[in-house]
Coordinates of C-alpha atoms in Angstrom, one line a residue:
M1 CA -7.7 7.3 33.7
S2 CA -9.8 10.1 35.4
N3 CA -12.5 8.0 37.1
A4 CA -11.2 7.5 40.6
K5 CA -13.4 4.2 41.1
E6 CA -12.1 2.5 37.9
Y7 CA -8.7 3.6 38.6
V8 CA -8.6 1.8 42.1
Q9 CA -10.5 -1.2 40.8
A10 CA -8.0 -1.4 38.2
I11 CA -4.9 -1.5 40.5
Q12 CA -6.8 -4.0 42.6
E13 CA -7.3 -6.3 39.5
K14 CA -3.7 -6.3 38.6
L15 CA -2.7 -7.0 42.2
H16 CA -4.9 -9.9 42.4
Q17 CA -3.5 -11.3 39.1
K18 CA 0.0 -10.6 40.1
D19 CA -0.1 -11.9 43.6
D20 CA -2.7 -14.4 43.2
G21 CA -2.5 -16.6 46.4
Q22 CA -1.1 -13.8 48.7
I23 CA -4.5 -13.8 50.7
E24 CA -3.6 -11.8 53.7
F25 CA -1.9 -9.0 51.3
L26 CA -4.9 -8.9 49.2
Q27 CA -7.2 -8.7 52.0
A28 CA -5.5 -5.7 53.2
V29 CA -5.3 -4.1 50.0
D30 CA -9.3 -4.7 49.4
E31 CA -10.0 -3.2 52.7
F32 CA -7.9 -0.2 52.1
M33 CA -8.5 0.5 48.4
P34 CA -12.3 1.7 48.5
T35 CA -11.9 4.0 51.4
V36 CA -9.5 6.3 49.3
I37 CA -11.8 6.8 46.4
Q38 CA -13.4 9.7 47.6
F39 CA -10.1 11.2 48.3
L40 CA -8.8 10.6 44.8
E41 CA -11.9 12.0 43.3
K42 CA -11.1 15.4 45.2
N43 CA -7.5 15.2 44.4
P44 CA -7.2 13.8 40.8
E45 CA -3.6 14.9 40.5
Y46 CA -2.5 11.7 42.6
I47 CA -4.4 9.6 39.8
E48 CA -2.6 11.3 37.0
K49 CA 0.7 10.7 38.9
N50 CA -0.4 7.0 39.6
I51 CA 0.7 7.5 43.0
L52 CA -1.5 4.7 44.3
G53 CA -0.1 2.3 41.8
I54 CA 3.3 2.9 42.8
L55 CA 2.6 3.0 46.6
V56 CA 1.0 -0.7 46.2
E57 CA 4.3 -2.0 45.0
P58 CA 7.1 -2.5 47.8
E59 CA 10.2 -0.6 47.1
R60 CA 12.2 -3.8 48.0
V61 CA 11.7 -7.4 49.1
I62 CA 14.4 -9.4 50.6
Q63 CA 14.3 -13.1 51.0
F64 CA 17.2 -15.1 52.4
R65 CA 17.9 -18.5 54.1
V66 CA 19.0 -18.6 57.9
P67 CA 20.9 -22.0 58.6
W68 CA 21.5 -22.6 62.2
Q69 CA 22.8 -25.6 64.4
D70 CA 20.4 -27.0 67.0
D71 CA 21.7 -28.5 70.4
Q72 CA 22.1 -31.8 69.1
G73 CA 24.5 -30.6 66.6
N74 CA 22.2 -30.9 63.5
W75 CA 21.9 -28.1 61.0
Q76 CA 18.3 -26.4 60.4
V77 CA 17.3 -23.9 57.9
N78 CA 14.6 -21.3 58.0
R79 CA 13.5 -18.4 55.5
G80 CA 14.3 -14.8 56.4
Y81 CA 12.4 -12.0 55.0
R82 CA 12.4 -8.0 55.1
I83 CA 9.9 -6.2 53.3
Q84 CA 11.1 -2.5 52.9
Y85 CA 7.7 -1.1 51.6
N86 CA 7.6 2.7 51.7
S87 CA 10.6 5.1 52.8
A88 CA 8.9 8.6 51.7
I89 CA 8.4 9.9 55.3
G90 CA 11.6 8.2 56.8
P91 CA 13.6 5.1 57.2
Y92 CA 11.6 1.8 57.0
K93 CA 10.1 1.0 60.6
G94 CA 8.4 -2.1 61.6
G95 CA 8.8 -5.4 63.6
L96 CA 10.3 -8.6 63.1
R97 CA 8.2 -11.8 63.6
F98 CA 9.3 -15.3 64.3
H99 CA 6.5 -17.7 63.9
P100 CA 5.8 -20.7 61.8
S101 CA 2.9 -18.9 59.9
V102 CA 5.3 -16.3 58.4
N103 CA 5.4 -16.1 54.8
L104 CA 5.6 -13.3 52.1
S105 CA 1.8 -12.6 52.2
I106 CA 1.4 -12.1 55.9
L107 CA 4.6 -9.9 55.9
K108 CA 3.6 -7.7 52.9
F109 CA 0.2 -7.1 54.5
L110 CA 1.7 -6.2 57.8
A111 CA 4.3 -3.8 55.9
F112 CA 1.5 -2.5 53.9
E113 CA -0.4 -1.5 57.2
Q114 CA 2.5 -0.4 58.6
I115 CA 3.1 2.4 56.0
F116 CA -0.1 4.1 57.1
K117 CA 0.1 3.3 60.8
N118 CA 3.2 5.1 60.9
S119 CA 2.1 8.0 58.7
L120 CA -0.7 8.5 61.4
T121 CA 1.8 8.8 64.4
G122 CA 3.2 12.1 62.9
L123 CA 6.7 10.6 63.5
P124 CA 9.3 10.5 60.5
I125 CA 9.1 6.6 59.8
G126 CA 8.3 4.8 56.8
G127 CA 6.9 1.3 56.8
G128 CA 8.5 -2.0 56.7
K129 CA 8.1 -5.7 58.2
G130 CA 10.2 -8.8 58.4
G131 CA 10.8 -12.0 60.2
S132 CA 11.2 -15.7 59.6
D133 CA 9.1 -19.1 60.0
F134 CA 11.4 -19.9 62.9
D135 CA 9.4 -21.0 65.8
P136 CA 11.1 -19.9 69.3
K137 CA 8.7 -22.1 71.2
G138 CA 10.4 -25.2 72.5
K139 CA 14.1 -23.9 71.6
S140 CA 16.6 -23.5 74.1
D141 CA 18.3 -20.1 74.7
N142 CA 21.3 -21.2 73.1
E143 CA 19.4 -22.3 69.9
I144 CA 17.6 -19.1 69.8
M145 CA 20.9 -17.1 70.2
R146 CA 22.5 -19.0 67.4
F147 CA 19.5 -18.5 65.0
C148 CA 19.2 -14.7 65.9
Q149 CA 23.2 -14.3 65.0
S150 CA 22.3 -16.2 61.7
F151 CA 19.6 -14.2 60.9
M152 CA 21.5 -10.9 61.5
L153 CA 24.5 -12.1 59.4
E154 CA 22.2 -11.4 56.2
L155 CA 19.8 -8.7 57.9
A156 CA 22.7 -6.2 58.7
K157 CA 23.5 -5.9 55.1
H158 CA 20.2 -4.1 54.7
I159 CA 19.6 -2.1 57.6
G160 CA 20.7 0.9 59.7
P161 CA 19.6 3.9 61.8
S162 CA 19.0 6.0 58.9
I163 CA 17.8 3.1 56.7
D164 CA 15.8 0.6 58.3
V165 CA 15.3 0.0 62.1
P166 CA 13.5 -3.3 62.9
A167 CA 11.5 -3.9 66.1
G168 CA 10.3 -7.0 67.9
D169 CA 6.8 -8.4 67.1
I170 CA 5.4 -12.0 67.8
G171 CA 8.1 -14.3 69.0
V172 CA 10.5 -11.5 69.1
G173 CA 11.2 -9.9 72.4
A174 CA 14.0 -8.0 74.4
R175 CA 15.8 -11.5 74.5
E176 CA 15.8 -11.9 70.7
I177 CA 16.6 -8.2 69.9
G178 CA 19.6 -8.5 72.3
Y179 CA 21.0 -11.5 70.5
M180 CA 20.5 -9.6 67.2
Y181 CA 21.6 -6.5 68.4
G182 CA 24.9 -8.2 69.7
A183 CA 25.5 -9.8 66.2
Y184 CA 25.0 -6.4 64.5
K185 CA 27.6 -4.8 66.8
R186 CA 30.1 -7.4 65.9
L187 CA 29.5 -7.2 62.2
K188 CA 29.2 -3.4 61.9
Q189 CA 29.6 -1.1 64.8
Y190 CA 28.1 0.0 68.1
D191 CA 24.9 1.8 67.0
A192 CA 22.0 1.9 69.6
G193 CA 19.7 3.4 66.9
V194 CA 19.6 0.3 64.4
L195 CA 17.0 -1.9 66.7
T196 CA 14.2 -0.9 68.9
G197 CA 12.7 -2.8 71.7
K198 CA 16.2 -3.3 73.2
P199 CA 16.4 -4.1 76.9
L200 CA 16.6 -1.1 79.2
D201 CA 20.3 -1.9 80.1
F202 CA 21.4 -1.0 76.7
W203 CA 19.3 2.1 75.4
G204 CA 15.8 0.5 75.3
S205 CA 12.8 2.7 76.2
K206 CA 10.7 2.5 79.3
I207 CA 7.1 1.4 78.6
R208 CA 8.0 0.1 75.3
T209 CA 6.7 -3.5 76.7
E210 CA 3.4 -1.9 77.5
A211 CA 3.1 0.6 74.7
T212 CA 0.6 -1.0 72.4
G213 CA -1.7 -2.1 74.8
Y214 CA -1.6 1.3 76.7
G215 CA -1.9 3.0 73.4
L216 CA -5.1 1.1 72.2
V217 CA -6.8 1.9 75.5
Y218 CA -5.7 5.7 75.3
Y219 CA -7.4 5.7 71.8
V220 CA -10.6 4.3 73.0
K221 CA -10.3 6.6 76.0
H222 CA -10.3 9.5 73.7
L223 CA -13.2 8.3 71.5
L224 CA -15.4 8.0 74.8
N225 CA -14.3 11.4 76.0
E226 CA -15.6 12.8 72.9
E227 CA -18.9 11.0 73.5
Q228 CA -18.8 12.5 77.2
D229 CA -18.2 9.0 78.3
S230 CA -15.4 6.9 80.2
F231 CA -14.3 3.4 80.9
A232 CA -15.7 3.6 84.3
G233 CA -18.2 0.8 84.8
K234 CA -17.7 -0.6 81.3
T235 CA -17.2 -4.4 80.7
V236 CA -14.4 -5.3 78.4
M237 CA -13.8 -8.4 76.3
V238 CA -10.2 -8.9 75.4
S239 CA -8.7 -11.7 73.2
G240 CA -5.0 -12.8 73.6
S241 CA -2.6 -12.8 76.6
G242 CA 0.7 -11.5 75.3
N243 CA 2.0 -8.1 76.0
V244 CA -0.8 -6.4 74.1
A245 CA -3.5 -8.0 76.0
I246 CA -1.9 -7.9 79.3
Y247 CA -1.2 -4.4 79.1
A248 CA -4.5 -3.4 77.5
I249 CA -6.1 -5.2 80.5
E250 CA -3.9 -3.2 82.8
K251 CA -4.8 0.2 81.6
V252 CA -8.6 -0.6 81.4
H253 CA -8.4 -1.5 85.0
E254 CA -6.6 1.7 85.8
L255 CA -9.3 3.7 84.1
G256 CA -12.1 1.9 85.8
G257 CA -13.4 -0.8 83.7
K258 CA -13.6 -4.3 84.0
V259 CA -12.1 -7.0 81.7
V260 CA -13.8 -10.6 81.8
T261 CA -11.9 -12.4 79.0
C262 CA -8.4 -13.2 77.7
S263 CA -7.2 -16.1 75.6
D264 CA -4.3 -18.1 74.2
S265 CA -4.0 -20.7 71.3
G266 CA -5.7 -23.2 73.5
G267 CA -8.9 -21.7 74.5
Y268 CA -10.1 -18.7 76.6
I269 CA -10.8 -17.6 80.0
Y270 CA -14.2 -16.1 81.2
D271 CA -13.8 -14.4 84.6
P272 CA -17.0 -12.5 85.5
E273 CA -15.4 -11.0 88.7
G274 CA -12.8 -9.4 86.4
I275 CA -9.3 -10.9 85.2
D276 CA -6.7 -11.2 88.0
L277 CA -3.9 -9.3 86.3
D278 CA -1.4 -10.2 88.8
L279 CA -2.1 -13.9 88.4
L280 CA -2.1 -13.6 84.5
K281 CA 1.3 -11.7 84.7
E282 CA 2.7 -14.5 86.7
L283 CA 1.4 -17.3 84.5
K284 CA 2.2 -15.6 81.3
E285 CA 5.4 -13.6 82.0
V286 CA 7.0 -15.8 84.5
K287 CA 5.9 -19.2 84.3
R288 CA 5.0 -19.0 80.5
A289 CA 2.2 -21.4 81.4
R290 CA -1.2 -22.1 79.7
L291 CA -4.4 -20.5 80.7
T292 CA -5.8 -23.6 82.0
E293 CA -3.5 -22.9 85.1
Y294 CA -5.4 -19.5 85.6
A295 CA -8.7 -21.4 85.9
K296 CA -7.2 -24.0 88.4
E297 CA -5.9 -20.9 90.6
R298 CA -9.1 -18.8 90.3
S299 CA -12.6 -20.4 91.3
S300 CA -14.5 -17.8 89.7
A301 CA -12.8 -18.2 86.4
E302 CA -14.3 -20.9 83.6
Y303 CA -11.7 -22.3 80.9
H304 CA -13.3 -22.8 77.5
E305 CA -10.8 -25.2 75.5
N306 CA -10.3 -24.9 71.7
E307 CA -13.0 -22.1 71.5
S308 CA -12.9 -18.6 70.3
V309 CA -13.4 -16.1 73.0
W310 CA -15.7 -14.3 70.6
T311 CA -18.2 -17.0 70.8
L312 CA -18.8 -16.0 74.3
K313 CA -22.5 -14.7 74.7
Q314 CA -22.3 -12.3 77.6
A315 CA -23.2 -8.6 78.0
A316 CA -20.2 -6.5 77.1
D317 CA -19.6 -2.6 76.2
I318 CA -16.3 -2.9 74.5
A319 CA -14.1 -5.4 72.5
L320 CA -10.2 -5.4 72.3
P321 CA -9.2 -8.2 70.0
C322 CA -5.5 -8.5 70.8
A323 CA -4.6 -11.9 69.3
T324 CA -3.9 -12.3 65.6
Q325 CA -5.3 -11.4 62.3
N326 CA -8.8 -12.6 61.2
E327 CA -9.9 -13.8 64.6
I328 CA -13.3 -12.3 64.2
D329 CA -15.4 -13.2 61.1
G330 CA -18.9 -12.1 60.3
Q331 CA -20.6 -14.8 62.3
L332 CA -18.6 -13.8 65.5
A333 CA -19.1 -10.1 64.9
E334 CA -22.6 -10.8 65.1
I335 CA -22.3 -12.4 68.4
L336 CA -20.6 -9.0 69.5
V337 CA -23.6 -7.0 68.2
E338 CA -25.9 -9.5 70.4
N339 CA -23.6 -9.0 73.4
G340 CA -24.4 -5.3 73.1
V341 CA -20.8 -4.2 72.2
K342 CA -20.7 -0.7 71.2
I343 CA -16.9 -0.2 70.3
V344 CA -14.5 -2.6 68.7
A345 CA -10.8 -1.6 68.7
E346 CA -8.1 -3.7 67.3
G347 CA -4.8 -4.4 69.3
A348 CA -3.8 -6.9 66.7
N349 CA -3.2 -6.2 63.0
M350 CA -6.3 -6.9 60.9
P351 CA -8.3 -9.1 63.3
S352 CA -11.5 -8.5 61.9
T353 CA -12.5 -9.9 58.6
L354 CA -14.0 -7.6 55.7
D355 CA -17.4 -9.5 56.7
A356 CA -17.0 -8.5 60.3
V357 CA -16.3 -4.9 59.5
S358 CA -19.5 -5.0 57.4
V359 CA -21.3 -6.2 60.4
Y360 CA -19.9 -3.4 62.7
E361 CA -20.7 -0.7 60.2
K362 CA -24.4 -1.9 59.9
A363 CA -24.8 -2.3 63.7
D364 CA -23.5 1.2 64.1
I365 CA -20.5 0.0 66.3
W366 CA -17.4 2.3 66.5
Y367 CA -14.8 0.3 64.5
C368 CA -11.2 1.5 65.4
P369 CA -8.9 -0.3 63.0
G370 CA -5.5 -1.6 64.1
K371 CA -3.6 0.9 62.0
A372 CA -4.7 3.7 64.3
A373 CA -5.7 2.1 67.5
N374 CA -2.4 -0.2 67.9
A375 CA -0.1 2.4 66.6
G376 CA 1.2 3.1 70.1
G377 CA 4.0 0.2 69.9
V378 CA 5.7 1.8 66.9
A379 CA 5.2 5.2 68.2
V380 CA 7.1 4.4 71.3
S381 CA 9.6 2.7 69.2
A382 CA 10.2 5.9 67.4
L383 CA 10.4 7.7 70.7
E384 CA 13.1 5.0 71.5
M385 CA 15.0 6.2 68.2
S386 CA 14.8 9.9 69.5
Q387 CA 16.3 8.9 72.9
N388 CA 19.0 6.8 71.2
S389 CA 20.1 10.0 68.9
Q390 CA 20.1 12.2 71.9
R391 CA 22.0 9.5 74.0
L392 CA 19.3 10.1 76.7
V393 CA 16.7 7.8 78.4
W394 CA 13.3 9.4 79.3
E395 CA 11.5 8.5 82.4
S396 CA 8.4 6.4 82.3
S397 CA 6.1 9.3 82.8
Q398 CA 7.4 11.3 80.0
V399 CA 7.1 8.3 77.5
D400 CA 3.6 7.6 78.7
A401 CA 2.6 11.0 78.4
Q402 CA 3.9 11.6 74.9
L403 CA 2.1 8.2 73.9
D404 CA -1.2 9.4 75.4
E405 CA -0.7 12.6 73.2
I406 CA 0.2 10.9 70.1
M407 CA -3.0 8.4 70.5
A408 CA -5.2 11.5 71.1
T409 CA -3.8 13.1 67.9
I410 CA -4.2 9.9 65.8
Y411 CA -7.8 9.8 67.2
Q412 CA -8.7 13.2 66.4
T413 CA -7.1 13.0 62.8
C414 CA -9.1 9.7 62.1
R415 CA -12.3 11.4 63.3
Q416 CA -11.9 14.8 61.6
T417 CA -10.8 13.3 58.3
A418 CA -13.7 10.9 58.4
K419 CA -16.1 13.9 59.0
E420 CA -14.6 15.8 56.0
F421 CA -15.5 12.9 54.0
G422 CA -18.9 13.0 55.3
N423 CA -19.1 9.9 57.7
E424 CA -17.8 11.1 61.1
K425 CA -18.2 7.7 62.4
N426 CA -16.2 5.8 59.9
L427 CA -12.9 6.0 61.6
L428 CA -11.6 3.1 59.1
L429 CA -12.1 5.6 56.3
G430 CA -10.4 8.3 58.4
A431 CA -7.4 6.3 59.3
N432 CA -6.8 5.1 55.6
V433 CA -7.2 8.6 54.0
A434 CA -5.1 10.6 56.6
G435 CA -2.3 7.9 56.5
F436 CA -2.4 7.7 52.5
E437 CA -2.7 11.6 52.1
K438 CA 0.4 12.2 53.9
V439 CA 2.5 9.6 52.1
A440 CA 1.0 10.5 48.7
K441 CA 1.9 14.0 49.2
V442 CA 5.4 13.4 50.1
M443 CA 6.0 10.9 47.3
A444 CA 4.8 13.6 44.8
M445 CA 6.8 16.1 46.4
Q446 CA 10.1 13.7 46.2
G447 CA 9.4 13.0 42.5
L448 CA 8.8 9.4 43.3
V449 CA 6.3 9.3 40.2

């Protein structure tokens, strides 16, 4: 089939038939596919080799049961997954998510996005993702430990420092990584490079916790610099209150901006004087409290229960969605336009629906897709792998400088690629094409056709 548009549509139709019901995965595919048509028209050899048709199918999908015992002695069971999607440019790399919403569709969408995100970093890592529908909330440390040990009992058969290197994600922090690493070590052998996001006491990387949030802000910083602008004096809206949101807020404040919102699953905070970062960290990182406590502690803050932060009608310059997928739909995107937002940069994975992205484009908003803007986390994970291989620990300043440099390269790659295809402001097109081009080229060179 020589016509690129027909070729792409045929693949989409086939996937919609085969994977009917996998809503998140099909959304990610539908967002990606149209953006590579121009590239395929210029490079018809990839159509002839059906690289795209091969790439959209995961190399391996692993599903397994995870039995574990609760503190009352009752046996529980959850589903565990690992999607090993593409290893063309390196071992599979992507987080493990423990959350009740986890299913095959969500993990396939995340792993598919991870291929291009990892490609954009310029580091030798392929794309993967995994996790379980286990919910760590409300569980004791011992219950979480027993679950992690049972989960690793199966996962250990499929991972290794040169095969697949999982990291953390929602519900999986240093505690969970520590428990899983201990189980892996007892099953296999001591190998620091098999997991990233480890505690600093055993070969974790400095600023790994901060990396996604910092990287997101660095990406926007480089965009602003190119437009002869900066964060100084900018009003910024942020969603979420986990690591990504907290450290995005921290870096915005360092660069002279003012963040006026954050949110959790119960509602959102609007603080016109600027989010008090010390208070937010105390509540979320120490006390693990709800944001209702923030409003009680700070008179300038308003708490809006059971509402999306994106319903807030207040003037703002930049929006950083850092909570979850599909948190901004077309209607909420229209509110951002009314608020005067000029840049939307995604700290979460696919927080904007296709309708929202269309609204951004029509309003001439700079849209920075998650696969580019939130690549800082996996970039520092790859730097952790390098440190583990060298048996060294780098200082925070060294890791931070490399992160800033990587995000600058990702931004420039997205913008230059978009310009090459006739739309310099379409950073989504730039990210998708640049990420795809490298993977496709390597797959062809390796004979994976």
